[in-house]
Short mmCIF file of C-alpha atoms in Angstrom, two decimals:
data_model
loop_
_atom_site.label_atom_id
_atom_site.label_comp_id
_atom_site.label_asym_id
_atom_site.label_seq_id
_atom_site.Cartn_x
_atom_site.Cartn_y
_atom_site.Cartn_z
CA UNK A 1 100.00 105.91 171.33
CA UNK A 2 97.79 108.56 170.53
CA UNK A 3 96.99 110.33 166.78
CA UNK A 4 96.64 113.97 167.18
CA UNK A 5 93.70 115.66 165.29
CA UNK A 6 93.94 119.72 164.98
CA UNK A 7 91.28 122.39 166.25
CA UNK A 8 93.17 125.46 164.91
CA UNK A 9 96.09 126.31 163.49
CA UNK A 10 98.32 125.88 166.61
CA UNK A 11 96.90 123.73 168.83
CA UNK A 12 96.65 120.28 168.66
CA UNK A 13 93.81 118.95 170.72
CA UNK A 14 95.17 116.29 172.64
CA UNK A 15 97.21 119.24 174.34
CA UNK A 16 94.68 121.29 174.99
CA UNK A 17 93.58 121.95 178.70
CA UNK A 18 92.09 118.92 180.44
CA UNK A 19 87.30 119.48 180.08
CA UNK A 20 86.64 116.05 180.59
CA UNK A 21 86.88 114.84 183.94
CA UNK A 22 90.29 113.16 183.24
CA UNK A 23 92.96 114.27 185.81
CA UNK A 24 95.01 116.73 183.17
CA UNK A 25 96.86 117.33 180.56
CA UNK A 26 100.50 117.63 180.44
CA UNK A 27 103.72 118.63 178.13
CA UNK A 28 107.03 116.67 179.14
CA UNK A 29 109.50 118.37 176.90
CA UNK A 30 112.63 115.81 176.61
CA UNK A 31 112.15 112.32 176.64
CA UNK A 32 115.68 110.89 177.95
CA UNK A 33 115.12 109.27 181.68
CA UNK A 34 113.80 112.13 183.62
CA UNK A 35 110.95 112.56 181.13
CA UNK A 36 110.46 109.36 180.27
CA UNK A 37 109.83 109.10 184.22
CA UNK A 38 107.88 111.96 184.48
CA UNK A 39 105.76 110.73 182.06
CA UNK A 40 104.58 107.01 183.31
CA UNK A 41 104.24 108.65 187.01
CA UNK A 42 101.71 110.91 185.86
CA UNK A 43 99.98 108.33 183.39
CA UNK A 44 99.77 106.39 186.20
CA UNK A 45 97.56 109.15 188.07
CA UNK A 46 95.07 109.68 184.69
CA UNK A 47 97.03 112.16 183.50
CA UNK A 48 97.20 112.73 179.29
CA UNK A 49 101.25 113.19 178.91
CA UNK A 50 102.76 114.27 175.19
CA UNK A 51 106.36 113.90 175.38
CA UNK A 52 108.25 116.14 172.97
CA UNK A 53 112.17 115.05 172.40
CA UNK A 54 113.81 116.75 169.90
CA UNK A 55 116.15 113.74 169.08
CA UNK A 56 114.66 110.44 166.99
CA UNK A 57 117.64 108.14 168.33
CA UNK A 58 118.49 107.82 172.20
CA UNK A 59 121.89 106.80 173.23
CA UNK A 60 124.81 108.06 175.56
CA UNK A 61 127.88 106.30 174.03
CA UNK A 62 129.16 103.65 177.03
CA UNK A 63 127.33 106.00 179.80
CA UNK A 64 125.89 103.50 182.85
CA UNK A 65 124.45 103.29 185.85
CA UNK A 66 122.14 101.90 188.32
CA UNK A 67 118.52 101.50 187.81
CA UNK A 68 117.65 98.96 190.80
CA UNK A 69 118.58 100.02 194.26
CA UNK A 70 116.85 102.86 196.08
CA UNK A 71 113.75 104.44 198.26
CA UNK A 72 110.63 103.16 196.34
CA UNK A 73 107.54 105.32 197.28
CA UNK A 74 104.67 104.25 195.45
CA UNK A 75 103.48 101.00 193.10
CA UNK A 76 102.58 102.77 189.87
CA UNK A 77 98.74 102.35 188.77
CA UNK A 78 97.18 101.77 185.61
CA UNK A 79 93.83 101.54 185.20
CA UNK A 80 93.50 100.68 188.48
CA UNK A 81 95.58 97.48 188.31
CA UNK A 82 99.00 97.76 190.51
CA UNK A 83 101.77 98.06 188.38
CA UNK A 84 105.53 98.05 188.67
CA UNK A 85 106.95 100.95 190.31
CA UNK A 86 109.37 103.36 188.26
CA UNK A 87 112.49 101.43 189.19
CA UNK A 88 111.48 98.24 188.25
CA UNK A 89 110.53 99.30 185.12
CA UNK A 90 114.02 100.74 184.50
CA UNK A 91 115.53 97.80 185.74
CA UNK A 92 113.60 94.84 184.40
CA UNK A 93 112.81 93.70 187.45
CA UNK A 94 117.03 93.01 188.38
CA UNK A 95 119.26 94.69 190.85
CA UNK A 96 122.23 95.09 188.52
CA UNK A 97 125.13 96.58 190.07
CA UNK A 98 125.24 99.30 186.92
CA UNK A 99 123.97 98.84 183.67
CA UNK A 100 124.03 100.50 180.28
CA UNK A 101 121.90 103.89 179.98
CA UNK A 102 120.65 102.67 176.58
CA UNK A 103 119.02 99.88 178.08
CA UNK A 104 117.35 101.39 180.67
CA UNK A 105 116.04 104.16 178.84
CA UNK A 106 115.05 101.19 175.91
CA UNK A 107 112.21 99.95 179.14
CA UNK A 108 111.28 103.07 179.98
CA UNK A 109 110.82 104.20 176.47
CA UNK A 110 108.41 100.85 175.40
CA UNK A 111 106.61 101.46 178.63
CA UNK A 112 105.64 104.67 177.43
CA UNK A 113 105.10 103.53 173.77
CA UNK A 114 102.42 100.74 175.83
CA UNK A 115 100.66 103.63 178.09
CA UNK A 116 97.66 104.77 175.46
CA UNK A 117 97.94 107.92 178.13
CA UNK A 118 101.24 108.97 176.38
CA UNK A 119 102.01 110.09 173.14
CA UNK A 120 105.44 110.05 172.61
CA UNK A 121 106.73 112.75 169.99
CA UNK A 122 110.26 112.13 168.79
CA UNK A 123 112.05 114.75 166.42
CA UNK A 124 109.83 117.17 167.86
CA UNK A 125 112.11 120.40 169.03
CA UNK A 126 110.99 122.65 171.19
CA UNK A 127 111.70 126.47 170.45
CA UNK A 128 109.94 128.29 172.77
CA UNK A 129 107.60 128.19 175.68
CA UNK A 130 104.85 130.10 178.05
CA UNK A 131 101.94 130.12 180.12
CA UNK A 132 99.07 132.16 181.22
CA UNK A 133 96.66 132.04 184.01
CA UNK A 134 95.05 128.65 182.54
CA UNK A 135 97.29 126.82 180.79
CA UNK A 136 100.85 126.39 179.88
CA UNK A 137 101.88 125.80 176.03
CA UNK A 138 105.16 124.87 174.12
CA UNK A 139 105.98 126.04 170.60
CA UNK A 140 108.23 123.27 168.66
CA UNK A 141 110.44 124.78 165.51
CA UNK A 142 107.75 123.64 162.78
CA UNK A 143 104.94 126.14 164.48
CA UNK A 144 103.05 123.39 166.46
CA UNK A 145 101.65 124.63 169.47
CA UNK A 146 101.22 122.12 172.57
CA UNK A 147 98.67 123.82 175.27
CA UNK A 148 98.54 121.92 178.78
CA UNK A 149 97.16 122.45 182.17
CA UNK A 150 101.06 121.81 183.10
CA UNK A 151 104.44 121.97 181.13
CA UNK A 152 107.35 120.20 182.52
CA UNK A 153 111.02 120.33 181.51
CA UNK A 154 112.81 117.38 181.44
CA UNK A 155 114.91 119.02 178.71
CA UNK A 156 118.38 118.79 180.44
CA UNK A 157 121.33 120.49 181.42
CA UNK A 158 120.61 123.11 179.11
CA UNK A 159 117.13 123.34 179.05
CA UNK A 160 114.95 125.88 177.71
CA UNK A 161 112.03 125.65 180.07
CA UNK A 162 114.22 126.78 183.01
CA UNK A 163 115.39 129.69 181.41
CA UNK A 164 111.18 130.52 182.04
CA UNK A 165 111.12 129.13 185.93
CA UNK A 166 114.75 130.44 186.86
CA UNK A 167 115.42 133.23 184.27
CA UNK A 168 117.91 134.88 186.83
CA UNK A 169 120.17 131.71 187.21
CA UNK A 170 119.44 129.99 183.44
CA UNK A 171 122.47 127.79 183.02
CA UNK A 172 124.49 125.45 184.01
CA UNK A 173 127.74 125.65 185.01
CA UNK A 174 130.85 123.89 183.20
CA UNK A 175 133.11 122.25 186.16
CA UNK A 176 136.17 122.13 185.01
CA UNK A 177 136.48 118.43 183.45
CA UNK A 178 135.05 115.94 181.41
CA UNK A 179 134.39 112.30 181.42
CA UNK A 180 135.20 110.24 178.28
CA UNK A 181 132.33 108.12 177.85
CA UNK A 182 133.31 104.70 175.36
CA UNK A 183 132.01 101.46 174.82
CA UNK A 184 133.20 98.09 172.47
CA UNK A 185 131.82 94.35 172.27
CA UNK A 186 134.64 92.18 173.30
CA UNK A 187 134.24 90.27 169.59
CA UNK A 188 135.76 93.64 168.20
CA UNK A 189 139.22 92.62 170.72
CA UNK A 190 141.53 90.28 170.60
CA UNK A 191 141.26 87.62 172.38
CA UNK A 192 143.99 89.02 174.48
CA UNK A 193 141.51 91.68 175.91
CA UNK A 194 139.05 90.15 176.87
CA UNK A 195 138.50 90.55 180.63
CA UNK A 196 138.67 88.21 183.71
CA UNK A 197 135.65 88.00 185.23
CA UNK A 198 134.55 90.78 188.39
CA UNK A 199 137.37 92.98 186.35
CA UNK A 200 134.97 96.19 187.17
CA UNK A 201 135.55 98.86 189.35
CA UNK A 202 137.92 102.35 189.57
CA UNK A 203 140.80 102.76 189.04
CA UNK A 204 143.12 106.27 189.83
CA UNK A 205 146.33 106.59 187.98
CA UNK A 206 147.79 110.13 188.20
CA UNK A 207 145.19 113.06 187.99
CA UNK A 208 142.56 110.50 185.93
CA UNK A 209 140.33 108.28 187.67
CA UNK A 210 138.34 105.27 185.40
CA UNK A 211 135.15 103.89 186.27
CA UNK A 212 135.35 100.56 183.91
CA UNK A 213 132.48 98.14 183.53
CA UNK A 214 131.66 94.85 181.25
CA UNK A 215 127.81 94.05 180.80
CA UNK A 216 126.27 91.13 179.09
CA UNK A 217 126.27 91.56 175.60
CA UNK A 218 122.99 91.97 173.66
CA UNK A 219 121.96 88.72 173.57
CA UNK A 220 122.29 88.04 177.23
CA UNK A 221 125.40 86.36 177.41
CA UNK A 222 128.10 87.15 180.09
CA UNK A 223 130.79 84.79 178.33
CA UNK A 224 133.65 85.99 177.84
CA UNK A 225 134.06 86.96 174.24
CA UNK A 226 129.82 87.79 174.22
CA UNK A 227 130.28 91.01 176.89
CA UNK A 228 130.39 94.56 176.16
CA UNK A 229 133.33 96.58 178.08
CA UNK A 230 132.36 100.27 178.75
CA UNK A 231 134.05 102.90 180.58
CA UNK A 232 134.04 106.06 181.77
CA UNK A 233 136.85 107.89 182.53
CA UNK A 234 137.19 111.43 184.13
CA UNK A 235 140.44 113.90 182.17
CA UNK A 236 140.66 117.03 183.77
CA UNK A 237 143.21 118.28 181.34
CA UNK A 238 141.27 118.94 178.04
CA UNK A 239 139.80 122.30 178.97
CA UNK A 240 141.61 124.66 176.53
CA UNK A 241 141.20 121.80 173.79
CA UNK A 242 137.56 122.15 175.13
CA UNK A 243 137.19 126.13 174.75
CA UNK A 244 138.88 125.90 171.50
CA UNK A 245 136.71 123.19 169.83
CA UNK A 246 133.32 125.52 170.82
CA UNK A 247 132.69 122.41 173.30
CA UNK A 248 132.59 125.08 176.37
CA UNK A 249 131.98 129.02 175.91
CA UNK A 250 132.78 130.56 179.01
CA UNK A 251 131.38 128.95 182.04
CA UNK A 252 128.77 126.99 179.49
CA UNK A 253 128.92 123.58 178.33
CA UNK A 254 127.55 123.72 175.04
CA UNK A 255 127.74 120.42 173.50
CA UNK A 256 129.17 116.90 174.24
CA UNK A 257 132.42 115.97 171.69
CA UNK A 258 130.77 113.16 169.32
CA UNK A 259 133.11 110.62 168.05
CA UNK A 260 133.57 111.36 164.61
CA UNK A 261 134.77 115.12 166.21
CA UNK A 262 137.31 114.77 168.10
CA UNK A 263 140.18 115.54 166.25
CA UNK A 264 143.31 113.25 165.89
CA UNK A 265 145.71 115.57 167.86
CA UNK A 266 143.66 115.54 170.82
CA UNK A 267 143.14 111.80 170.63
CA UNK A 268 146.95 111.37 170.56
CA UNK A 269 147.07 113.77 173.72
CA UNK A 270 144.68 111.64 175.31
CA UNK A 271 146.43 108.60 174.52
CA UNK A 272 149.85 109.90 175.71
CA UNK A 273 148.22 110.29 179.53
CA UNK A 274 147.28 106.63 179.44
CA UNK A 275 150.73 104.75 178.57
CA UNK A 276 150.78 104.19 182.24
CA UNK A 277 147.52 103.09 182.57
CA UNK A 278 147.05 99.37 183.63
CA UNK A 279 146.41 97.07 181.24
CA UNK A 280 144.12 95.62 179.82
CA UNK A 281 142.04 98.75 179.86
CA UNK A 282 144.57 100.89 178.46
CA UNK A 283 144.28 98.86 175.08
CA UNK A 284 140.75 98.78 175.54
CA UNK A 285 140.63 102.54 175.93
CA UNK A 286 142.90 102.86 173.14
CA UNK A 287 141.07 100.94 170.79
CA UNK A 288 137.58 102.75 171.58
CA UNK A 289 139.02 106.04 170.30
CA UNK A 290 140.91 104.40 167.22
CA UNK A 291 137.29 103.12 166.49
CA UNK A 292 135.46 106.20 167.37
CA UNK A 293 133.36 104.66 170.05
CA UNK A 294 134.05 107.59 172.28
CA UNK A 295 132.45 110.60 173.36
CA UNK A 296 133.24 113.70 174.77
CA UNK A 297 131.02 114.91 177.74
CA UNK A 298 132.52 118.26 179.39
CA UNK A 299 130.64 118.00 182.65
CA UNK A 300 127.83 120.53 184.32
CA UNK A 301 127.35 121.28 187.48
CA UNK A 302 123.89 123.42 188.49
CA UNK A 303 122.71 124.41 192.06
CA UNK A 304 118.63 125.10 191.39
CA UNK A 305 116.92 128.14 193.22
CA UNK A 306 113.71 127.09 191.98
CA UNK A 307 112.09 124.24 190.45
CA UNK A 308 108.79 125.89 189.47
CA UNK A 309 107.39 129.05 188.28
CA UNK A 310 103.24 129.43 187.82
CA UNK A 311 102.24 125.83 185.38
CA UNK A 312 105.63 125.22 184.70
CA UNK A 313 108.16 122.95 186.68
CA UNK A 314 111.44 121.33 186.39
CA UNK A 315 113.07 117.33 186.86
CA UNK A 316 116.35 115.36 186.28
CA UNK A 317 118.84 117.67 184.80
CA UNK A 318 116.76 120.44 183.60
CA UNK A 319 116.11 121.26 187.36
CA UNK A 320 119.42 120.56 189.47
CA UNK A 321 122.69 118.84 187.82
CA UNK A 322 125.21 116.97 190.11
CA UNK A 323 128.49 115.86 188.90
CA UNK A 324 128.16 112.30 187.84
CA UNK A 325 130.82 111.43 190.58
CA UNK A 326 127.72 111.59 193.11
CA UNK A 327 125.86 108.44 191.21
CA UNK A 328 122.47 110.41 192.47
CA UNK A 329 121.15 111.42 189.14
CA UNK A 330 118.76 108.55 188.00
CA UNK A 331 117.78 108.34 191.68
CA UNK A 332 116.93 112.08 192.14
CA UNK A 333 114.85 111.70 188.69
CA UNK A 334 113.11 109.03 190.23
CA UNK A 335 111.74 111.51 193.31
CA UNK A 336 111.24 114.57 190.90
CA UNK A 337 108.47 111.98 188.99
CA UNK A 338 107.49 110.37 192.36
CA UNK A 339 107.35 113.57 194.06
CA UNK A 340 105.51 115.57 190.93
CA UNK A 341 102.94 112.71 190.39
CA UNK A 342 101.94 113.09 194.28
CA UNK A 343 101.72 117.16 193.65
CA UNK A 344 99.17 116.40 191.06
CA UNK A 345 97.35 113.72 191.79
CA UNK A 346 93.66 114.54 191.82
CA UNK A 347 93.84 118.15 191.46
CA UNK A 348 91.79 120.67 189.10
CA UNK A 349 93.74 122.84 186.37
CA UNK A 350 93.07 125.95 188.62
CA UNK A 351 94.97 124.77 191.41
CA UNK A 352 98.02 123.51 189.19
CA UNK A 353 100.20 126.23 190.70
CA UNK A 354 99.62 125.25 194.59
CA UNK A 355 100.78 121.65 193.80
CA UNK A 356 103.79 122.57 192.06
CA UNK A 357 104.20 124.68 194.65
CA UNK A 358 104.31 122.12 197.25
CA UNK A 359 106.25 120.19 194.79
CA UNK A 360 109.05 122.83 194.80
CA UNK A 361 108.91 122.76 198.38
CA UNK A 362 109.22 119.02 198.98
CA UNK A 363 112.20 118.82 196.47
CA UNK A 364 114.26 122.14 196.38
CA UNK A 365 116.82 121.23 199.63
CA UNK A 366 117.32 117.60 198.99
CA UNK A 367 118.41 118.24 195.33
CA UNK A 368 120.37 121.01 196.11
CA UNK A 369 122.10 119.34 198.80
CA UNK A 370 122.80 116.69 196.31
CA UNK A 371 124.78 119.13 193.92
CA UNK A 372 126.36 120.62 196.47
CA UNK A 373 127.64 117.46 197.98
CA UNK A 374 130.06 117.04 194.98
CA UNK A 375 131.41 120.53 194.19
CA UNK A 376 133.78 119.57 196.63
CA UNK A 377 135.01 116.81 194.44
CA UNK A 378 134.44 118.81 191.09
CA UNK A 379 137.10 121.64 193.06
CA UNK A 380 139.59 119.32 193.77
CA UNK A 381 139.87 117.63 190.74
CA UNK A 382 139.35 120.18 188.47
CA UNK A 383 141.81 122.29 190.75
CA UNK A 384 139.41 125.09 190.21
#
């Protein structure tokens, strides 16, 4: 990881413009998967990545999904030497069906730590951003200024770089539901609890539908006892408890609904929809709110126009946001990075535009095919 030393007041000189043959300097801002992508891709091209993320500890309570399986374009290169390509560094090398978010973003994150191209910046927020004809810069909310030949948001659902590429469409769109996300290590449950092996899947019981999971626990260990059961579980019912907890102003999700804030009466509404449920998830479910191993996540829905504006482009959830019913978000990250490296590879700051440019073009109707492929569902569930 790189030390930063200072030429000015604002501007840190590992950000500033690429003089020295190397292939460029850029700013990820947000370092959850899509930037933590991002960032490797372009190492691997010779590219001199700082990674801003506001947030010092990564996590999505009980939020999973599949690393593995996909189109794999390119080995990654370091140095010259063939490396693995993005997915199997997310994955470890194993096709999991689904797998924790934590501990995919845990590789990801120590391969970036390990690339001396990176510099990773956690607890950095960014406040503002621009760009002018040769460079792009971010301003973070202690007055450091980050100047790059390229500035890419990776910054989420509600990022602030794409209210600078798309200032006409700048947010997100709540869709009318929300998935409670939870998580528990069997050794919390009795005995009784603990699941039969292959006991994943989904599960529809009235108007909810539960995506339910068990993962080997931290150590390894798939015994029963050893495992960690996580769910997710999709409530279209909560939206005036929503509206009236701030959680979702207007058509905006705000914020997800961390554990230690959702409020007992909604809890008890929540459990009073799952007395039908089939056991033993019910009591699992049950438990993980008691316990306050639950979170809130009103979901987003956003249909991009554009993914890039002059130096600065878009990936992941900062540039198109498909309901989580799709299962295409980690895999559309993966082609944003794959698809951004190739834009950039070998270029010259001056031509930074054209390639993100072509970028755009390569990317904008796939991912916004990809939203709209599950409005559909969002509509009918959310009976909006």
């Amino acid at each position: 990881m790189h030390s930063s030393s200072s030429i000015g007041p604002d501007i840190n000189f590992e950000q500033a413009p690429a003089q020295d043959g190397s292939s460029g300097r850029a700013v990820v801002v947000g370092g959850s998967l899509a930037g933590l992508l991002t960032s490797l891709a372009l190492a691997s091209a010779g590219w001199k990545v700082t990674v801003l993320e506001r947030t010092v500890r990564h996590g999505i309570q009980g939020a999973f999904l599949r690393a593995a399986r996909g189109r794999q374009r390119t080995m990654l290169r370091f140095d010259g030497i063939e490396s693995p390509s993005l997915r199997e560094i997310a994955s470890g090398g194993a096709d999991q069906p689904v797998e924790p978010w934590s501990r995919i973003h845990g590789r990801l994150h120590a391969a970036a730590v390990a690339e001396p191209l990176i510099n990773l910046r956690d607890g950095t927020a960014v406040r503002d951003i621009g760009q002018h004809d040769n460079a792009a810069w971010a301003e973070t909310t202690t007055g450091e200024r980050f100047t790059a030949d390229v500035l890419i948001g990776a910054d989420g659902h509600r990022s602030v770089v794409r209210r600078h590429v798309s200032p006409e469409t700048p947010d997100a769109r709540y869709a009318g539901y929300l998935l409670w996300l939870g998580s528990l290590r069997e050794a919390e449950l009795p005995e009784e609890l603990w699941l039969p092996p292959g006991d994943n899947g989904v599960m529809e019981w009235g108007r909810g539908i539960l995506f339910a999971h068990t993962f080997p626990g931290d150590d390894g260990s798939s015994m029963p006892g050893r495992r960690i059961a996580s769910f997710a579980l999709y409530d279209a019912d909560r939206g005036p408890a929503m509206r009236r907890l701030g959680v979702v102003e207007g058509s905006v999700v705000q914020h997800s609904l961390r554990p230690q804030d959702i409020p007992a009466d909604l809890v008890s509404e929540v459990a009073d929809g799952l007395s039908e449920w089939p056991q033993p998830w019910e009591a699992i479910i049950r438990t993980a709110f008691r316990r306050h191993r639950v979170t809130g996540t009103p979901i987003a829905e956003f249909v991009p126009t554009r993914l890039a504006a002059g130096r600065l482009a878009l990936v992941g959830n900062a540039a198109h946001v498909p309901t989580p019913m799709t299962g295409s978000g980690f895999d559309e990250s993966v082609e944003d990075a794959e698809s951004i490296r190739s834009a950039l590879t070998s270029i010259s700051g001056a031509t930074v535009p054209a390639a993100l440019r072509a970028y755009e073009a390569e990317r904008l109707t796939a991912v916004q095919r990809t939203v709209e492929s599950g409005q559909g569902f969002s509509r009918s569930f959310a009976g909006t």
